[in-house]
Tab-separated table of C-alpha atoms in Angstrom:
chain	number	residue	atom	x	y	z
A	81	UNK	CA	114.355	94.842	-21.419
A	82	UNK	CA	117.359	95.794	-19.127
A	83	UNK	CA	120.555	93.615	-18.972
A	84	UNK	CA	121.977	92.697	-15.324
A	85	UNK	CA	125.142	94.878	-16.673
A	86	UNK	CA	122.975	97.914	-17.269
A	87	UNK	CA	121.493	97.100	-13.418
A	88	UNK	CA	124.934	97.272	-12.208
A	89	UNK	CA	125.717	99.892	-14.153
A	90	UNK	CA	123.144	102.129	-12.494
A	91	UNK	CA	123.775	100.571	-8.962
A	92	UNK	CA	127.263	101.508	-9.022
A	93	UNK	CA	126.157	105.393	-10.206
A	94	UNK	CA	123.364	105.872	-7.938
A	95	UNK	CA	122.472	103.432	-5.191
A	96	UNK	CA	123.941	102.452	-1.779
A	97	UNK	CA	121.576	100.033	-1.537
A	98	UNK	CA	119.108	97.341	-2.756
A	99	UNK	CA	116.055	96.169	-1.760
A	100	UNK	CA	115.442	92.394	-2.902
A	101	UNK	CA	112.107	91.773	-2.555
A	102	UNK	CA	109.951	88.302	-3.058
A	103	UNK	CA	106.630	86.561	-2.477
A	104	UNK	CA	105.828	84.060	0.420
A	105	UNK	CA	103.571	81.112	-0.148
A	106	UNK	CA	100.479	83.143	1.181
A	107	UNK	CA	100.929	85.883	-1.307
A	108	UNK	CA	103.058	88.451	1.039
A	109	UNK	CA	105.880	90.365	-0.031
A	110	UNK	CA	108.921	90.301	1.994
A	111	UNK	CA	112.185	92.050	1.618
A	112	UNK	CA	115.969	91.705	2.200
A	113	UNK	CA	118.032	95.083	1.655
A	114	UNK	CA	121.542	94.372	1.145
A	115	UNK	CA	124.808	96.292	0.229
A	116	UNK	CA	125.636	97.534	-3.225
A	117	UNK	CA	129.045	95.057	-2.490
A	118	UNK	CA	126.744	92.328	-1.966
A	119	UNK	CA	125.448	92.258	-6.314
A	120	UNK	CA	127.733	91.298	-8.866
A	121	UNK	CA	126.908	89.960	-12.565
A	122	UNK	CA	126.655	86.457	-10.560
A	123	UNK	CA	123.777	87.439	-8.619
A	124	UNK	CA	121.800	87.467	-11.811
A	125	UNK	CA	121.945	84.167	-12.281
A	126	UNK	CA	123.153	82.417	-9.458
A	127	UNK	CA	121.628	84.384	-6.754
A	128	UNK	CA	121.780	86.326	-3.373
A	129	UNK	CA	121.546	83.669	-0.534
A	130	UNK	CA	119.301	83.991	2.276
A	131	UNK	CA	117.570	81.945	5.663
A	132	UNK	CA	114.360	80.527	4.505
A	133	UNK	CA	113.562	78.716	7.283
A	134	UNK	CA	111.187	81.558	8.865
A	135	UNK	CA	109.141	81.959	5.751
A	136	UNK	CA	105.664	80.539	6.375
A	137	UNK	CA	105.604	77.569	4.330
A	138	UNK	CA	108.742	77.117	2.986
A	139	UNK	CA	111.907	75.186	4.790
A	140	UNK	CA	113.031	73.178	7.685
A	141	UNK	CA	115.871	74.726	9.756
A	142	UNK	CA	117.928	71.726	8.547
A	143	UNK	CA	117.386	72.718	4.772
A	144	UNK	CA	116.851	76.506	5.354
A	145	UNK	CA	119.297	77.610	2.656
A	146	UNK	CA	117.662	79.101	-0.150
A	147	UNK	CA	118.505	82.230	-3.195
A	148	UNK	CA	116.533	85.096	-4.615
A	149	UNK	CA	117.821	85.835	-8.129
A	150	UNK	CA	117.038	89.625	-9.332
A	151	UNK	CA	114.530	90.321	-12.085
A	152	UNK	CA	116.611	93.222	-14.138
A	153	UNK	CA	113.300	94.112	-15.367
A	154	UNK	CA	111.637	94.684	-12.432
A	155	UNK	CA	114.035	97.842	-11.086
A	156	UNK	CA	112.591	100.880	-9.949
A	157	UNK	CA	113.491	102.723	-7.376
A	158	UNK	CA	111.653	102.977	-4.325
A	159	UNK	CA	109.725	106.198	-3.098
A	160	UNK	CA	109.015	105.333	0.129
A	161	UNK	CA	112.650	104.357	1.495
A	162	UNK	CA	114.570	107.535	2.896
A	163	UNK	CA	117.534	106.349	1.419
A	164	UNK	CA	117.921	106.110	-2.132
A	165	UNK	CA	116.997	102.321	-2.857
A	166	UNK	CA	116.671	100.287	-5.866
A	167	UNK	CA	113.923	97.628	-5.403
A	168	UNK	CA	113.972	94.399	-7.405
A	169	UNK	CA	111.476	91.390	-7.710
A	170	UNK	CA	113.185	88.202	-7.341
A	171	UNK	CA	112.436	84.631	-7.804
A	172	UNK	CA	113.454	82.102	-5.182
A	173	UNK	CA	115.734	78.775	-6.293
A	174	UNK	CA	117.053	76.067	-3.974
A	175	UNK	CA	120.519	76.684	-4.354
A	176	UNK	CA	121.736	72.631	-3.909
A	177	UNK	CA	119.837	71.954	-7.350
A	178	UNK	CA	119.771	75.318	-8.922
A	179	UNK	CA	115.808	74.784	-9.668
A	180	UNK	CA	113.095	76.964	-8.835
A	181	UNK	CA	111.670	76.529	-5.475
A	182	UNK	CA	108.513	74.398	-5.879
A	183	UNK	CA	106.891	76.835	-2.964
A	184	UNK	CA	107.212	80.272	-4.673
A	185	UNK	CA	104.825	81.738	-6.142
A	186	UNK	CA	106.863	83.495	-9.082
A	187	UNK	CA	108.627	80.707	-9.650
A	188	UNK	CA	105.141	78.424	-10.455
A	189	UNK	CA	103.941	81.301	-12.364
A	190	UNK	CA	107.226	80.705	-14.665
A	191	UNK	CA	106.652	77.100	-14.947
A	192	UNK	CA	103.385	77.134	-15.512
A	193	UNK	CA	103.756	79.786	-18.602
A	194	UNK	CA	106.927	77.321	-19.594
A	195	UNK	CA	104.148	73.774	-19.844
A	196	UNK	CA	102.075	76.136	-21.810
A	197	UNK	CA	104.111	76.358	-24.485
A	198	UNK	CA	105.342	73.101	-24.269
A	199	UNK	CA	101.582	72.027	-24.717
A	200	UNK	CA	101.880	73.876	-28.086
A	201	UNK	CA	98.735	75.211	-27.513
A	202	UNK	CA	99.706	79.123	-26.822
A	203	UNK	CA	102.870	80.777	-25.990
A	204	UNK	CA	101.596	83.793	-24.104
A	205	UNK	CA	99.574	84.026	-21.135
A	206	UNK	CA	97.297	87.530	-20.573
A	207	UNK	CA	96.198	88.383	-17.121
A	208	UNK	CA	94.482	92.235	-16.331
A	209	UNK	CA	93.518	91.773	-12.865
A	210	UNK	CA	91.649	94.150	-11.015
A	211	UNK	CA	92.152	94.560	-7.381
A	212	UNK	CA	89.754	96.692	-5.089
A	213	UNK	CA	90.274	98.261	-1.688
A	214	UNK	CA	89.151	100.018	1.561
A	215	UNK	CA	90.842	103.067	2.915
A	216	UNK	CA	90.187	103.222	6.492
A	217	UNK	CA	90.772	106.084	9.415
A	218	UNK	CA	91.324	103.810	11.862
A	219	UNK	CA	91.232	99.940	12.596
A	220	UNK	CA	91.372	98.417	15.567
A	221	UNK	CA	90.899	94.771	16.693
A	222	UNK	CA	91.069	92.218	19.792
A	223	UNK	CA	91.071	88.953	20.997
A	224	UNK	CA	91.731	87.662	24.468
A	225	UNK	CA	90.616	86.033	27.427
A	226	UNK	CA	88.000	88.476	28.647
A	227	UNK	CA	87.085	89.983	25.293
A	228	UNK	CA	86.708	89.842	21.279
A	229	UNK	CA	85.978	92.935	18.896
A	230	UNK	CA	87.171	94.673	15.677
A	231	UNK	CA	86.134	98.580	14.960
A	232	UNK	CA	86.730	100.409	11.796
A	233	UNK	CA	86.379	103.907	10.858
A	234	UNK	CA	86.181	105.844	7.555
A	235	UNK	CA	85.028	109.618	7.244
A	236	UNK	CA	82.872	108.736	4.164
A	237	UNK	CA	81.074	105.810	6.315
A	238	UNK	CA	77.448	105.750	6.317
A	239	UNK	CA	77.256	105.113	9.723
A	240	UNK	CA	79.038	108.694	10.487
A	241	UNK	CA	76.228	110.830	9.513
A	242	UNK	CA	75.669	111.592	13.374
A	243	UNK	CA	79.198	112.105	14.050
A	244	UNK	CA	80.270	114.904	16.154
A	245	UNK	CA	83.553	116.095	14.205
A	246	UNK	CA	86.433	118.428	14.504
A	247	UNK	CA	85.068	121.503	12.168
A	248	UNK	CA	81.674	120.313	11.920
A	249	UNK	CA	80.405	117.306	10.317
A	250	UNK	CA	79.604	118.835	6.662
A	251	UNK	CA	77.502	115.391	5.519
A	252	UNK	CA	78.149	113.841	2.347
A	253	UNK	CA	78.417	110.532	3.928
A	254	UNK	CA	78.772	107.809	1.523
A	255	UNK	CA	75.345	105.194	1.767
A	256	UNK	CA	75.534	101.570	1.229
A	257	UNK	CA	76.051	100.516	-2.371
A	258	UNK	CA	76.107	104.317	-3.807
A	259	UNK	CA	80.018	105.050	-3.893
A	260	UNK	CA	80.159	104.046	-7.340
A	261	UNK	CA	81.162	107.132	-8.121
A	262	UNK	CA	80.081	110.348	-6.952
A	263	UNK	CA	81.999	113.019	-7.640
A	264	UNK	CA	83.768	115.264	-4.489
A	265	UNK	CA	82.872	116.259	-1.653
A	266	UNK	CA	81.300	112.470	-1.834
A	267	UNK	CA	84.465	110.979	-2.877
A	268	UNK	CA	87.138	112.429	-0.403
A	269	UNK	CA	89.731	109.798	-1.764
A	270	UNK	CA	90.379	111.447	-5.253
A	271	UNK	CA	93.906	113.133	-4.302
A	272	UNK	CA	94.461	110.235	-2.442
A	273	UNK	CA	93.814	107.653	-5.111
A	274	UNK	CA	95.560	109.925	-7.531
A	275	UNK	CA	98.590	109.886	-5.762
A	276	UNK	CA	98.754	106.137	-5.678
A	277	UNK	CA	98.236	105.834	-9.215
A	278	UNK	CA	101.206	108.220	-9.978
A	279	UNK	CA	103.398	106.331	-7.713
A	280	UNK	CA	102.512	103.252	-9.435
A	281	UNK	CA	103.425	104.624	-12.165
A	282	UNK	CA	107.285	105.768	-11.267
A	283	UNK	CA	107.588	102.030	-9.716
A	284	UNK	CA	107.258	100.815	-13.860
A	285	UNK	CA	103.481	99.880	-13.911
A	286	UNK	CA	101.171	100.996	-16.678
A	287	UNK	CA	98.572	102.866	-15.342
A	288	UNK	CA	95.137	103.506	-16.544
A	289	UNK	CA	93.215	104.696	-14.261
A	290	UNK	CA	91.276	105.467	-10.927
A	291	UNK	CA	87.767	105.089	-9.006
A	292	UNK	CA	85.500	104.957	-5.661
A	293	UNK	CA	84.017	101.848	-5.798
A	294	UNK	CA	80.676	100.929	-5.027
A	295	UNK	CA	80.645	100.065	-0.921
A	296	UNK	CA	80.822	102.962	1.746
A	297	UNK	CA	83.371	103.494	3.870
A	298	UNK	CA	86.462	104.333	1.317
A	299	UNK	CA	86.433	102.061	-0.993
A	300	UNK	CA	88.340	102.127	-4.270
A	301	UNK	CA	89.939	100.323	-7.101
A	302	UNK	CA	92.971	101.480	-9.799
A	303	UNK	CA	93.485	100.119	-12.719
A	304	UNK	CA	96.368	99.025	-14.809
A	305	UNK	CA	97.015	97.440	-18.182
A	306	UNK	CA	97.226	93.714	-18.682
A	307	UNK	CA	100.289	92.101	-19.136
A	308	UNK	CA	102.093	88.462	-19.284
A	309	UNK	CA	101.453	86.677	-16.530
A	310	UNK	CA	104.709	87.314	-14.739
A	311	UNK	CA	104.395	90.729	-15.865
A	312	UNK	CA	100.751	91.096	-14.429
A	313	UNK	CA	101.854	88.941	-11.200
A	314	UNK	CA	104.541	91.502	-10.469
A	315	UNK	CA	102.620	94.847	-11.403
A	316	UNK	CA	99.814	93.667	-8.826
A	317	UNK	CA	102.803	92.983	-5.957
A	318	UNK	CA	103.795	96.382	-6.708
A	319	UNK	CA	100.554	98.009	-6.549
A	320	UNK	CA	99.632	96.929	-3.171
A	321	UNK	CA	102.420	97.581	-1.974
A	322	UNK	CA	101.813	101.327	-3.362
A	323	UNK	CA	98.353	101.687	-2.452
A	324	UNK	CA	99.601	100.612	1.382
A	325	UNK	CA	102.389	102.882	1.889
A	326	UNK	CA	100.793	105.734	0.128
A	327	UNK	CA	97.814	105.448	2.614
A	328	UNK	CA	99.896	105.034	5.751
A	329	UNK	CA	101.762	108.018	4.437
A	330	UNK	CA	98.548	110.132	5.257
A	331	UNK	CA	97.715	108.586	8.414
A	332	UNK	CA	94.852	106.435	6.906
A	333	UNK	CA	95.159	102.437	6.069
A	334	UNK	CA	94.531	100.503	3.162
A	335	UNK	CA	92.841	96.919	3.291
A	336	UNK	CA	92.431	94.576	0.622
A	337	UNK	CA	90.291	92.100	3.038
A	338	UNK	CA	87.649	90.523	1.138
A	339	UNK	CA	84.663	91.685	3.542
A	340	UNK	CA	85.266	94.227	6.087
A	341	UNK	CA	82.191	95.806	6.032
A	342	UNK	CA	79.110	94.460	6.884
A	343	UNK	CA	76.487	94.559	4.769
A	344	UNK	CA	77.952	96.284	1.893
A	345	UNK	CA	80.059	95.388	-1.221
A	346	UNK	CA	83.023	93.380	-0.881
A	347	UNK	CA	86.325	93.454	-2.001
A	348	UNK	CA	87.230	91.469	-4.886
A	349	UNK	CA	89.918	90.648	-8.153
A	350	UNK	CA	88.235	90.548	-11.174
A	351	UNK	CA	90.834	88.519	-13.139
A	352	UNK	CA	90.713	89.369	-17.403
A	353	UNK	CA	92.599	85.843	-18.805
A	354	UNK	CA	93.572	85.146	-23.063
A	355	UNK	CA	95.700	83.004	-23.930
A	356	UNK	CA	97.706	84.007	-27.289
A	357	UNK	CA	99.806	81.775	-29.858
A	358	UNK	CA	102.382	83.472	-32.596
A	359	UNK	CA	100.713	87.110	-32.205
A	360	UNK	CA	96.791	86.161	-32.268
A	361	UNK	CA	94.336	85.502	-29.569
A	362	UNK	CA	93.156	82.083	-29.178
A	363	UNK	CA	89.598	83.274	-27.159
A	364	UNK	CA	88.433	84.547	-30.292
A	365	UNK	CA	85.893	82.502	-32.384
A	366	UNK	CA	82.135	82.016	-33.574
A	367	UNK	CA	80.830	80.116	-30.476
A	368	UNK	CA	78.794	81.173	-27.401
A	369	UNK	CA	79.939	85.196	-26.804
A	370	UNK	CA	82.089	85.115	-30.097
A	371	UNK	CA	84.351	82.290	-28.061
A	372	UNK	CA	86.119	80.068	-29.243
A	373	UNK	CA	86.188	76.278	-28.724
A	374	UNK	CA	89.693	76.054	-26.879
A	375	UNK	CA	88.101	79.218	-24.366
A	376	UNK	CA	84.668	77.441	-23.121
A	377	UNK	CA	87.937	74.508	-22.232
A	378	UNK	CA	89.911	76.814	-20.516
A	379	UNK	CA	86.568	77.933	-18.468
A	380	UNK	CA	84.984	74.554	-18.139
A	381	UNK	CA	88.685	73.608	-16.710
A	382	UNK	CA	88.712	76.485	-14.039
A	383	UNK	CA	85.081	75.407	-13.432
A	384	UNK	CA	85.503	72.068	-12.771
A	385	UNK	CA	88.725	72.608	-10.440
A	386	UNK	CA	86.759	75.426	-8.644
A	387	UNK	CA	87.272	73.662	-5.336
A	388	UNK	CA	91.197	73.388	-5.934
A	389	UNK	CA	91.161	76.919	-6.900
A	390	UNK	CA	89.154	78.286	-4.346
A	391	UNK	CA	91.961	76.904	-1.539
A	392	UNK	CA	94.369	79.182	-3.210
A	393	UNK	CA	92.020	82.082	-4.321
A	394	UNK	CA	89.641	82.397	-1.540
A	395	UNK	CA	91.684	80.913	1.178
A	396	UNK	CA	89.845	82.684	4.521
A	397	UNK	CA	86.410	82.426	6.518
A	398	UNK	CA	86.344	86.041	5.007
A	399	UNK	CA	86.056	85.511	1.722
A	400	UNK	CA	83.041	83.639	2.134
A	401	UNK	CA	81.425	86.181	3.901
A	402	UNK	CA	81.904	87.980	0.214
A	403	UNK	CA	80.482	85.248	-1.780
A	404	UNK	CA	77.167	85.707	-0.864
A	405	UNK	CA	74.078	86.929	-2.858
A	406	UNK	CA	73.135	90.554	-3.090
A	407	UNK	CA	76.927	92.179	-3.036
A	408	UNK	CA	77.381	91.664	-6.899
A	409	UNK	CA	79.732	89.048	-5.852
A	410	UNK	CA	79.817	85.514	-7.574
A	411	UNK	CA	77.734	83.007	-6.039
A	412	UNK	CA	77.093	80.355	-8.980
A	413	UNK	CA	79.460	78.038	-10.265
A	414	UNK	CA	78.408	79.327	-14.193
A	415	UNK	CA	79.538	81.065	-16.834
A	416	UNK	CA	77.669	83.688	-18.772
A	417	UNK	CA	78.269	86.573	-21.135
A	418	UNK	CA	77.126	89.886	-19.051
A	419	UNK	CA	76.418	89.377	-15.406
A	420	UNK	CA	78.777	89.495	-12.444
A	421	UNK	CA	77.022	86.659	-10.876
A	422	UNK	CA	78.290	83.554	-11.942
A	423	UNK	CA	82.026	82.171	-11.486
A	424	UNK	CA	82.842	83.282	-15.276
A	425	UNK	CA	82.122	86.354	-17.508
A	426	UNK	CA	83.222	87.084	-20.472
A	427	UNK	CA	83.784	89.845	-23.135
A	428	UNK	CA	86.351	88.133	-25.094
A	429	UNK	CA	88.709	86.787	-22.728
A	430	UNK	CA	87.671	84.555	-19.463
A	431	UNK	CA	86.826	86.853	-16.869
A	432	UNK	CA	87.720	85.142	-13.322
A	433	UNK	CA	85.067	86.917	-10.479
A	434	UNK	CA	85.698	84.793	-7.680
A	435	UNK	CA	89.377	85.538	-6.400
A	436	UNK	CA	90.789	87.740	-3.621
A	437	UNK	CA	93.466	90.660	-3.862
C-alpha cells in the first residue's frame, strides 16, 4: 500500500509529469496529464479539478465542474509515453459536495463494495475476469451517402489461404474454431502476446498467463489473477489499455468488439465472482456444485436482473450477434455446473458468461 507522501516523494525524484487517468460512463479511459506543480498532499484527498462537461454522460455546461482524486496504489509508470510519466487511476467526486460522482464507474464500484459490508453479509468482493481479443492487420470501415462497408484483415485468417503475399504465402492459416491453441507457425501472436503480458506486468498487474483463443483471425486472451473488485476493475482498465498500445506499437490493432468476425467465436468476459467474510469464502457449501445457500442467491439475483444487467454488460447490436448458439457463447438464462452455455457456471465461485470486455 503506498502513502500519497511516498507518491510525492517519487514524483518530485523522477517525474515531470503525471498522467491522471479515469473511466467514462461507457467504460472508456480518458486521461488528463498535468504538471508535477499541479499535485500536492491535497490532491489526494481533495482532488485535481477538471471540465466534465464533454464526458459522454456526465455534466451540463452549467454544472461542468468536477475532481479526479489519485489512487496512490494505482502508480506505475507508463511505457508507452516518450516522456517519463507516472500514470494514476483516479476516482471522480463532485467537488460542491465532496461525494463520489453518482456517474463513475469507480466510484459505484466503491459504493457498492461499501453496502456490502454494511449488509453484514461479506466484506470482500472477488472478481477474476477474463477478457478476450482480436489482433487485426488492418480495419477499415464506412458509412455515407453512397456507400456502407467494414473490411478486416489478419495474416492467420482463414479466408487468406489464397492470398498472394510479400515472400510467399507459407499456409498455416488459422480455420474457424481451431485457434485454440496451436502451437507456431499457427499461432503468429506468441511474441506479440508475450510482450503484452510483460508490460502488464511493469504497469502493477499480476500476470498469469497467455493464449490464442479459439476463433481465426488473431484472436487471443491473457490472463491475470483475481483481485477485489476495485482491484480487478482497475487491473482490467490497465490491461486494455496494454494490449492496445502494444499492438499499435507493431503496426497491427487490437479489438475487444464482441463479434467481429462472422461466423466464428466471439469475444467475450468470463467474469469469476466470491464473495468473502472475515478471511473465508462464503460460495463454499454442501448444495448443488458444493455451493452454498447464500451463492445459488447471489446467482438467482444476477439471473433475475439479467435484463438490467444486460443494458450495462451487453450494451450494443454487437453483442447480440455473440449470443447466439453454436459460438460457445451463452444463450440460456440458466445456471449449471460445467457447460459454457447457460448465463451461469460454476466451479466454486459464480462464473458470469454473458458480459463484454
Amino acid at each position: 500500500m503506498a502513502t500519497p507522501q511516498e507518491i510525492l516523494d517519487l514524483i518530485h525524484s523522477k517525474y515531470e509529469l503525471i498522467d491522471l487517468k479515469f473511466t467514462d460512463m461507457p467504460g472508456t479511459w480518458q486521461h488528463l496529464t498535468v504538471h508535477k506543480s499541479q499535485i500536492d498532499e491535497h490532491s489526494f484527498t481533495e482532488g485535481v479539478p477538471f471540465d466534465g462537461s464533454s464526458i459522454r454522460g456526465w455534466k451540463a455546461i452549467n454544472e461542468s465542474d468536477m475532481v479526479m482524486v489519485p489512487d496512490p496504489n494505482t502508480a506505475w509508470e507508463d511505457p508507452f509515453m516518450k516522456e517519463p510519466t507516472l500514470s494514476m487511476i483516479c476516482t471522480i467526486k463532485d467537488p460542491r459536495t465532496g461525494e463520489l460522482y453518482d456517474r463513475c464507474p469507480r466510484s459505484i464500484a466503491i459504493r457498492a463494495v461499501e453496502y456490502l459490508k454494511a449488509t453484514g453479509i461479506g466484506d470482500t468482493a472477488y472478481f477474476g475476469p477474463e477478457a478476450e481479443f482480436f489482433i487485426f492487420d488492418d480495419v477499415r470501415y464506412d458509412q455515407n451517402q453512397k456507400s456502407g462497408y467494414y473490411y478486416i484483415d489478419s495474416i492467420e485468417g482463414s479466408w487468406n489461404t489464397g492470398r498472394e503475399e510479400e515472400g510467399g504465402n507459407l499456409g498455416y492459416k488459422i480455420r474457424g474454431k481451431e485457434g485454440y491453441f496451436p502451437v507456431a507457425p499457427t499461432d503468429t501472436l506468441q511474441d506479440l502476446r508475450t510482450e503484452m503480458l510483460l508490460t502488464m506486468a511493469k504497469c502493477g498487474v499480476p500476470i498469469e498467463k497467455h493464449h490464442h483463443e479459439v476463433a481465426t483471425a488473431g484472436q487471443c486472451e491473457l490472463g491475470f489473477r483475481f483481485g477485489t473488485l476495485i482491484q480487478a476493475a482497475d487491473w482490467l482498465m490497465t490491461y486494455k489499455y496494454c494490449v492496445k498500445n502494444v499492438a499499435r506499437k507493431h503496426g497491427k490493432v487490437a479489438t475487444f468488439m464482441p463479434k467481429p468476425v462472422f461466423n466464428d467465436n466471439g469475444s467475450g468476459m468470463h467474469t469469476h465472482q466470491s464473495i468473502w467474510k472475515d478471511g473465508q469464502p462464503l460460495f463454499w457449501g454442501d448444495g448443488y456444485a458444493n455451493l452454498s445457500q447464500i451463492a445459488l442467491w447471489y446467482i438467482g439475483g444476477i439471473l433475475k436482473h439479467a435484463p438490467a444487467l444486460l443494458a450495462f454488460t451487453n450494451p450494443t447490436t454487437n453483442s447480440y450477434k455473440r449470443l447466439v448458439p453454436g459460438f460457445e457463447a451463452p444463450v440460456n438464462l440458466a445456471y449449471s455446473q460445467a457447460t459454457a452455455l447457460p448465463l451461469c457456471g460454476f466451479p466454486s465461485r459464480a462464473k458470469i458468461q454473458k458480459p463484454n470486455a
